Amino acid sequence: MRKVPTQYEYMLMRFCRYICAATTSGAVNFLDPDTLDVIKSWQAYTSKVSDMDAQNNYLVTCGWSSRPYGGATLESFAKVYDLRKLEQLPPIPFHGGPAYVQLHPKLSTTSILSSAMGQVQVVDLMNPNTSNLHQVMLGNYMSHLVLAPSGAAWAIADNDGVIQIWGLSRSKLRYTESAAPAEFADEDLPPPSMGIDSDLPLSTVGMPYYREKLLSVWSEDPIYEIGFLPPRIDTDVLKHMSPSGIGFQAHNPRRTLRNQMDRLSIIDSNGMALAAPKFLSEKNYEESGEMEKERRISDAEVFTNPSLASSVKADVPVMYRLMEIKYSRYGVDDFDFGYYNKTQYSGLETHITNSYLNPLLQLFKYTPLFRNLALHHAASSCLAESCLLCELGYLFDMLEKAQGQKCHAANFLKAFSSLGEASKLQLTEETSPQSTLEVRIQAANRFLLKQIGMDYQRIAMGDAKLDQNLNPRMRSSTPAFSRVLKDSFERENNQRMWCDRCRRYQLVQSWETVQNVPPVLMINTGLNKQTDGRQLWSIPGWLPEKIGIGIDKGRVLCLEGEALRVSQRNRQSRPLIVYDLVGLVADVNSGEHQKSHMVSLINVAISSREPQDEPRWHLFNDFLVRKIDKDEALRFATTWKTPTILAYQYQGAINAIDDTWKSSLDTSCLFMNWSLNPYNVLQHNWPCVLDPATEPPGVGTHVPIDTEFVRLQQEEIEILATGDRQVIRPTREGLARVSVLRASGPHEGLPFIDDYISISEPVVDYVTKYSGVSAGDLDPAVSVHPLVPLKVAYKKLWLLLNLGCIFVGHGLIKDFRNIDIFVPKAQIIDTVTLFYNPARSKRNLSLRFLAWYLLKEDIQSETHDSIEDALTALKLWRKYQEFQDAGIVEKMIDEIYTAGRKLNYKVPEKGSEKWAGGLTVPSRGRDTPDVDSGVSGPSTPVNKKSGGSDVRRSDLRSRSSSPNTFSSSEEVETLWRCQLDLIYKDNGTDTGDSKAEEAATIAVTEAIGDPDEQAYEFRLFSTRAAKSQVSDQRPPKVRITSPEPVSREPGFVRPRRPENYYFTGHDEAYRKRYGTVAVEGEDVLKEARVKWPGFQLPWRVMTITTKPSKRLTGATVIAQAETAGKRKRSGKKKRIAIRMKAQAQKEKEEKLKQIEASKEEAEREKRNRRNREKKVKRRKKARAMKKEEMVEPVNG
């Protein structure tokens, strides 16, 4: 319990959806149950509130009002308030003056009002005219009115202390739902007092009696496993299976050796990974009490104090274990990544191929020199599609902007997988199934350093800053780390080489010399080859935080510890370069039953913008990020935690964060059109690029954007034995089109980016209905749209982001995640969040529904178009600004949700009566600029503050006529003549003057409104018109007008009929008969939770096509009804004619086949004859040439 100070003095409180608190001034404040903030205040009475009750989203109050001559009196109305809409409903009249109120717990809209004199009124909130009035005989004024929780009785107390109970009967009177008496906890007996001193014998402490050995002293020998899980079939095998004679066959991917399989056991399913939290969609519907009981990572005991007593741990701490993402039906976005990360440093997701590189990428990012180089290169003019240094710069920028939110390196890993050399070196998961993770990541480190150096030189024109990288191998000859590092620099090689002097192969010894050392050292430990060196890492403090390296006549000097400090104090010593340990990548192998994976341990204080007094080590286990101490980071266990890659940086570059790249962005690609297929692109498909002189994008520039995606990989699911559906791998999408428009200026609404993306991966589904992209649009050979690589489209968006532009669109959060770019919330205007009210519904409104309701535009009817969607988002944002100017944002959002619930949030068909049911009220807000020539939407309504009169309840009851709005009787006569012409036209009379009819229609509409709004029409026996029917022929209609109200007392439709005509009464016989077969709602819910394995069978969907029925007349229906029971069979002559016709057709077909066969035979014989003649000619020619060759020498 906590006390919260408030500025109000509360006298009454009720709870239903909100905390309804009545103040002493007659106001009712609605408080948020979580934050206790005042959401809205309602001035119910001028004096104070007498009583109130809240239930079923309704609040009913009764109170006192001040009078002009002093004093206060009870108001004659009980006021009703809707807690869902937060608006007042019509009050309930009660002439006696309501002093007490109670809402019925079972009947949602029934309330009980009572006056101080004992008048009790039972009234329905939705129909205040139907009420029952009772009088309670009291000896004094009433003091309390309480309704039982069962709703079957209520109690009334007066000031004399007398309580009267009202109910149906004594036999049926019950107060609670469960009649069982309340159970209270037993009182705890105080423990006996016992003194503790050296004289107290230990045997006085009671122990349980047992005869067998306790479980705590059992040995582990009796523990064994029972059975093994069936081996899983490889996913590649399942994809390429084809039916054969017996079963199926597929190509063997050879991920294991011959006759080898992975050992699977029951333990594999438990303890491999950290238990996943609940999905975000589940937490939204949980109560606050359950949320507090949920275990958080920060509350886990193993996280707060990991054991450091020994370097060898039998079990891996929870924070080091394998991280796995669980998927719901909403995909990866429903996973609670914030459960694992409470820091400002972002982690990386693991559901992407080759995500084993995540720890190495984190180590690169928190090395300041590496980070600066990558961002400067990304800001340059490099547009190479396979440039890894650009992708690193984009990734580092995204991690910095995310500030602890989830990120994923999809674009970098895609570029890494596309490199052919990476596949040849078996660095990808597809090409290296048998290599260990430790060997693969060390080889990937060497490859990335080499490839990044080549990418840098491509732009730097020969600058070799990154050309110096070290990949030494460790040796275990000496215990000092500096000595092992020196030997790795000067390692010797012995090999046999050919000697020209000896004329034979000789054993030659060679070694490498170092000319200079780079500012960043990336060191591979090589423990996968040197197993003896693992014991060195288990020595506490063996890995130094600082090392000094110098070069003296080609020899390397490596110092650490006290020797390094002495060398720094001695000014006459040789100059040394001092390096600080940035971090490392460690291999975590939890044991036989757990999968090996990589984590990174990084000192983030080195890469901070401000100097830090102490090191700040953090663990990066994919998307789990946690702060740890230095001892835990540098303590290794040979059984499960071994270092793989070390990173040292020059001491002078600590906190050297360079952001000058933001001022040197190369924006040339924003002001030019470029495509892979310039000769195929149609002229009207080229976007209108920006003018650098008049349209330079900058801070605060609004750019509407929309993207389209195609599916590169379908969702993989697994059906469990219980019938539940579990997602193994979610759907993977690829960017197919991106469109960015102008939001202001003379070319407002025109796109300056409209790029289609060339995708090298196979596309499994173009989803043309929702993307507007077909198969030929992404093919450079046939596409008529400008195609660009993903790198070019991504860089344009990245430049707009870093230039400070503000993106306007619909559903941008998901689009930016699929693009793999992080945009801060300050640079996003999303119409999904603008028109979202969680208090009304958890549902997000679609772009098409908002466009129909607010703009009266029909979009996305057949397919989606990114330019149209971006333009619609811009219009909706302008409309939202109008609502803000008018001060009616909440009101308009409530109206949108109200209309959405009526239509199930679907846009009605165009041309129907519901199509015109959008917003149609006048406007006084800002004018929305016309961004295209489409149909403009309705105007914006405003709150009426002046210039009008309110309609009161007394005015409605007045018999005085309304003021005449027409100036003369001639105007009235003209108006009604126009209305008669419209009626006669509907009945089929044609006057022949179309202009006059149009003028009459306009006059009537302007004067009295649409006539369809005052009458209802429906069609009798209407069917679809035949093709031959004239299009302008109107179907018959029946027009029904509303009857005039009859002045009589409220009641039933036929008040003279007896009550038994409407009510059956209480018949116990009928009640028993219906009770034997009735099923309550609780029984249905109970049976729904029961699993029925026998009924969990796969569904088979069959499509049944039927021919359209012919239009039937009344006579045809009667004739068919009379002959429906007779068997229809053709006559004998007709059956003989049918058989003869079929026989003739069959003979004709056989004759045609014979003719075709004879033609083919003749053609075949003709070809053979020609071939024989050609062979004879060739032989004669060959003999003649041979004779000439024999004759020529004789003649010579």
PDB file of C-alpha atoms in Angstrom, residues 1058-1179:
ATOM      1  CA  PRO A1058     -53.597  -8.767 -21.334  1.00  0.00           C
ATOM      2  CA  GLU A1059     -50.115  -9.435 -19.973  1.00  0.00           C
ATOM      3  CA  ASN A1060     -50.346 -13.198 -20.639  1.00  0.00           C
ATOM      4  CA  TYR A1061     -50.256 -12.350 -24.367  1.00  0.00           C
ATOM      5  CA  TYR A1062     -46.615 -11.238 -23.908  1.00  0.00           C
ATOM      6  CA  PHE A1063     -45.445 -13.254 -20.874  1.00  0.00           C
ATOM      7  CA  THR A1064     -45.766 -17.006 -20.301  1.00  0.00           C
ATOM      8  CA  GLY A1065     -45.623 -16.827 -16.513  1.00  0.00           C
ATOM      9  CA  HIS A1066     -43.818 -19.129 -14.105  1.00  0.00           C
ATOM     10  CA  ASP A1067     -44.581 -22.753 -15.007  1.00  0.00           C
ATOM     11  CA  GLU A1068     -42.409 -25.222 -13.087  1.00  0.00           C
ATOM     12  CA  ALA A1069     -43.172 -28.048 -15.530  1.00  0.00           C
ATOM     13  CA  TYR A1070     -41.777 -26.103 -18.483  1.00  0.00           C
ATOM     14  CA  ARG A1071     -38.847 -24.959 -16.364  1.00  0.00           C
ATOM     15  CA  LYS A1072     -37.886 -28.575 -15.519  1.00  0.00           C
ATOM     16  CA  ARG A1073     -38.216 -29.714 -19.138  1.00  0.00           C
ATOM     17  CA  TYR A1074     -35.954 -26.930 -20.390  1.00  0.00           C
ATOM     18  CA  GLY A1075     -33.524 -27.390 -17.507  1.00  0.00           C
ATOM     19  CA  THR A1076     -32.775 -31.013 -18.455  1.00  0.00           C
ATOM     20  CA  VAL A1077     -31.505 -30.071 -21.923  1.00  0.00           C
ATOM     21  CA  ALA A1078     -30.141 -26.584 -21.270  1.00  0.00           C
ATOM     22  CA  VAL A1079     -26.363 -26.004 -21.397  1.00  0.00           C
ATOM     23  CA  GLU A1080     -24.861 -23.133 -19.464  1.00  0.00           C
ATOM     24  CA  GLY A1081     -21.981 -20.981 -20.700  1.00  0.00           C
ATOM     25  CA  GLU A1082     -19.657 -22.381 -18.039  1.00  0.00           C
ATOM     26  CA  ASP A1083     -20.219 -25.909 -19.371  1.00  0.00           C
ATOM     27  CA  VAL A1084     -19.325 -24.774 -22.899  1.00  0.00           C
ATOM     28  CA  LEU A1085     -16.116 -23.121 -21.724  1.00  0.00           C
ATOM     29  CA  LYS A1086     -15.212 -26.147 -19.619  1.00  0.00           C
ATOM     30  CA  GLU A1087     -15.645 -28.571 -22.520  1.00  0.00           C
ATOM     31  CA  ALA A1088     -13.695 -26.260 -24.850  1.00  0.00           C
ATOM     32  CA  ARG A1089     -10.586 -26.676 -22.692  1.00  0.00           C
ATOM     33  CA  VAL A1090     -10.710 -30.492 -22.919  1.00  0.00           C
ATOM     34  CA  LYS A1091      -8.458 -32.010 -25.574  1.00  0.00           C
ATOM     35  CA  TRP A1092     -10.085 -34.560 -27.944  1.00  0.00           C
ATOM     36  CA  PRO A1093      -7.173 -36.376 -29.671  1.00  0.00           C
ATOM     37  CA  GLY A1094      -9.469 -38.518 -31.748  1.00  0.00           C
ATOM     38  CA  PHE A1095     -10.986 -35.436 -33.396  1.00  0.00           C
ATOM     39  CA  GLN A1096      -7.692 -33.633 -34.089  1.00  0.00           C
ATOM     40  CA  LEU A1097      -7.520 -34.626 -37.739  1.00  0.00           C
ATOM     41  CA  PRO A1098      -6.325 -32.497 -40.643  1.00  0.00           C
ATOM     42  CA  TRP A1099      -8.973 -30.551 -42.507  1.00  0.00           C
ATOM     43  CA  ARG A1100      -9.529 -31.071 -46.178  1.00  0.00           C
ATOM     44  CA  VAL A1101     -10.831 -28.074 -48.053  1.00  0.00           C
ATOM     45  CA  MET A1102     -12.852 -28.847 -51.170  1.00  0.00           C
ATOM     46  CA  THR A1103     -13.978 -26.216 -53.608  1.00  0.00           C
ATOM     47  CA  ILE A1104     -17.487 -26.838 -54.913  1.00  0.00           C
ATOM     48  CA  THR A1105     -18.342 -24.844 -58.002  1.00  0.00           C
ATOM     49  CA  THR A1106     -21.951 -24.434 -59.036  1.00  0.00           C
ATOM     50  CA  LYS A1107     -23.452 -23.039 -62.202  1.00  0.00           C
ATOM     51  CA  PRO A1108     -25.324 -19.779 -61.829  1.00  0.00           C
ATOM     52  CA  SER A1109     -29.012 -20.384 -61.496  1.00  0.00           C
ATOM     53  CA  LYS A1110     -31.309 -19.066 -64.184  1.00  0.00           C
ATOM     54  CA  ARG A1111     -33.763 -16.362 -63.423  1.00  0.00           C
ATOM     55  CA  LEU A1112     -37.057 -17.972 -62.466  1.00  0.00           C
ATOM     56  CA  THR A1113     -40.503 -16.571 -62.879  1.00  0.00           C
ATOM     57  CA  GLY A1114     -43.496 -17.404 -60.740  1.00  0.00           C
ATOM     58  CA  ALA A1115     -44.890 -19.885 -63.291  1.00  0.00           C
ATOM     59  CA  THR A1116     -41.560 -21.651 -63.637  1.00  0.00           C
ATOM     60  CA  VAL A1117     -41.287 -22.083 -59.870  1.00  0.00           C
ATOM     61  CA  ILE A1118     -44.796 -23.619 -59.703  1.00  0.00           C
ATOM     62  CA  ALA A1119     -44.048 -25.989 -62.612  1.00  0.00           C
ATOM     63  CA  GLN A1120     -40.820 -27.146 -61.041  1.00  0.00           C
ATOM     64  CA  ALA A1121     -42.525 -27.684 -57.722  1.00  0.00           C
ATOM     65  CA  GLU A1122     -45.163 -29.926 -59.352  1.00  0.00           C
ATOM     66  CA  THR A1123     -42.596 -32.076 -61.214  1.00  0.00           C
ATOM     67  CA  ALA A1124     -40.027 -32.176 -58.418  1.00  0.00           C
ATOM     68  CA  GLY A1125     -40.992 -35.690 -57.282  1.00  0.00           C
ATOM     69  CA  LYS A1126     -41.052 -37.315 -60.784  1.00  0.00           C
ATOM     70  CA  ARG A1127     -38.086 -39.098 -62.332  1.00  0.00           C
ATOM     71  CA  LYS A1128     -36.829 -37.420 -65.469  1.00  0.00           C
ATOM     72  CA  ARG A1129     -35.790 -39.780 -68.340  1.00  0.00           C
ATOM     73  CA  SER A1130     -35.615 -39.195 -72.079  1.00  0.00           C
ATOM     74  CA  GLY A1131     -37.859 -41.141 -74.436  1.00  0.00           C
ATOM     75  CA  LYS A1132     -36.766 -44.194 -76.417  1.00  0.00           C
ATOM     76  CA  LYS A1133     -36.510 -42.380 -79.763  1.00  0.00           C
ATOM     77  CA  LYS A1134     -34.454 -39.623 -78.206  1.00  0.00           C
ATOM     78  CA  ARG A1135     -32.100 -42.125 -76.557  1.00  0.00           C
ATOM     79  CA  ILE A1136     -31.610 -43.938 -79.927  1.00  0.00           C
ATOM     80  CA  ALA A1137     -30.887 -40.615 -81.652  1.00  0.00           C
ATOM     81  CA  ILE A1138     -28.341 -39.726 -78.987  1.00  0.00           C
ATOM     82  CA  ARG A1139     -26.551 -43.096 -79.361  1.00  0.00           C
ATOM     83  CA  MET A1140     -26.494 -42.799 -83.168  1.00  0.00           C
ATOM     84  CA  LYS A1141     -25.122 -39.290 -82.951  1.00  0.00           C
ATOM     85  CA  ALA A1142     -22.398 -40.401 -80.575  1.00  0.00           C
ATOM     86  CA  GLN A1143     -21.512 -43.361 -82.843  1.00  0.00           C
ATOM     87  CA  ALA A1144     -21.272 -41.064 -85.890  1.00  0.00           C
ATOM     88  CA  GLN A1145     -19.058 -38.676 -83.998  1.00  0.00           C
ATOM     89  CA  LYS A1146     -16.808 -41.535 -82.921  1.00  0.00           C
ATOM     90  CA  GLU A1147     -16.484 -42.836 -86.506  1.00  0.00           C
ATOM     91  CA  LYS A1148     -15.686 -39.368 -87.740  1.00  0.00           C
ATOM     92  CA  GLU A1149     -12.901 -38.990 -85.182  1.00  0.00           C
ATOM     93  CA  GLU A1150     -11.398 -42.385 -86.088  1.00  0.00           C
ATOM     94  CA  LYS A1151     -11.479 -41.464 -89.791  1.00  0.00           C
ATOM     95  CA  LEU A1152      -9.657 -38.231 -89.073  1.00  0.00           C
ATOM     96  CA  LYS A1153      -7.047 -40.135 -87.097  1.00  0.00           C
ATOM     97  CA  GLN A1154      -6.482 -42.528 -90.006  1.00  0.00           C
ATOM     98  CA  ILE A1155      -6.072 -39.620 -92.423  1.00  0.00           C
ATOM     99  CA  GLU A1156      -3.542 -37.988 -90.128  1.00  0.00           C
ATOM    100  CA  ALA A1157      -1.648 -41.255 -89.710  1.00  0.00           C
ATOM    101  CA  SER A1158      -1.470 -41.756 -93.515  1.00  0.00           C
ATOM    102  CA  LYS A1159      -0.197 -38.219 -93.974  1.00  0.00           C
ATOM    103  CA  GLU A1160       2.533 -38.766 -91.409  1.00  0.00           C
ATOM    104  CA  GLU A1161       3.519 -42.049 -93.053  1.00  0.00           C
ATOM    105  CA  ALA A1162       3.766 -40.337 -96.471  1.00  0.00           C
ATOM    106  CA  GLU A1163       5.880 -37.544 -95.016  1.00  0.00           C
ATOM    107  CA  ARG A1164       8.158 -40.055 -93.313  1.00  0.00           C
ATOM    108  CA  GLU A1165       8.630 -42.011 -96.558  1.00  0.00           C
ATOM    109  CA  LYS A1166       9.370 -38.792 -98.431  1.00  0.00           C
ATOM    110  CA  ARG A1167      12.057 -37.779 -95.921  1.00  0.00           C
ATOM    111  CA  ASN A1168      13.715 -41.215 -96.102  1.00  0.00           C
ATOM    112  CA  ARG A1169      13.808 -41.057 -99.908  1.00  0.00           C
ATOM    113  CA  ARG A1170      15.443 -37.648 -99.863  1.00  0.00           C
ATOM    114  CA  ASN A1171      18.036 -38.777 -97.339  1.00  0.00           C
ATOM    115  CA  ARG A1172      18.956 -41.785 -99.503  1.00  0.00           C
ATOM    116  CA  GLU A1173      19.388 -39.572-102.583  1.00  0.00           C
ATOM    117  CA  LYS A1174      21.628 -37.194-100.647  1.00  0.00           C
ATOM    118  CA  LYS A1175      23.817 -40.071 -99.457  1.00  0.00           C
ATOM    119  CA  VAL A1176      24.254 -41.363-103.022  1.00  0.00           C
ATOM    120  CA  LYS A1177      25.266 -37.900-104.252  1.00  0.00           C
ATOM    121  CA  ARG A1178      27.817 -37.495-101.444  1.00  0.00           C
ATOM    122  CA  ARG A1179      29.388 -40.869-102.233  1.00  0.00           C
TER     123      ARG A1179
END
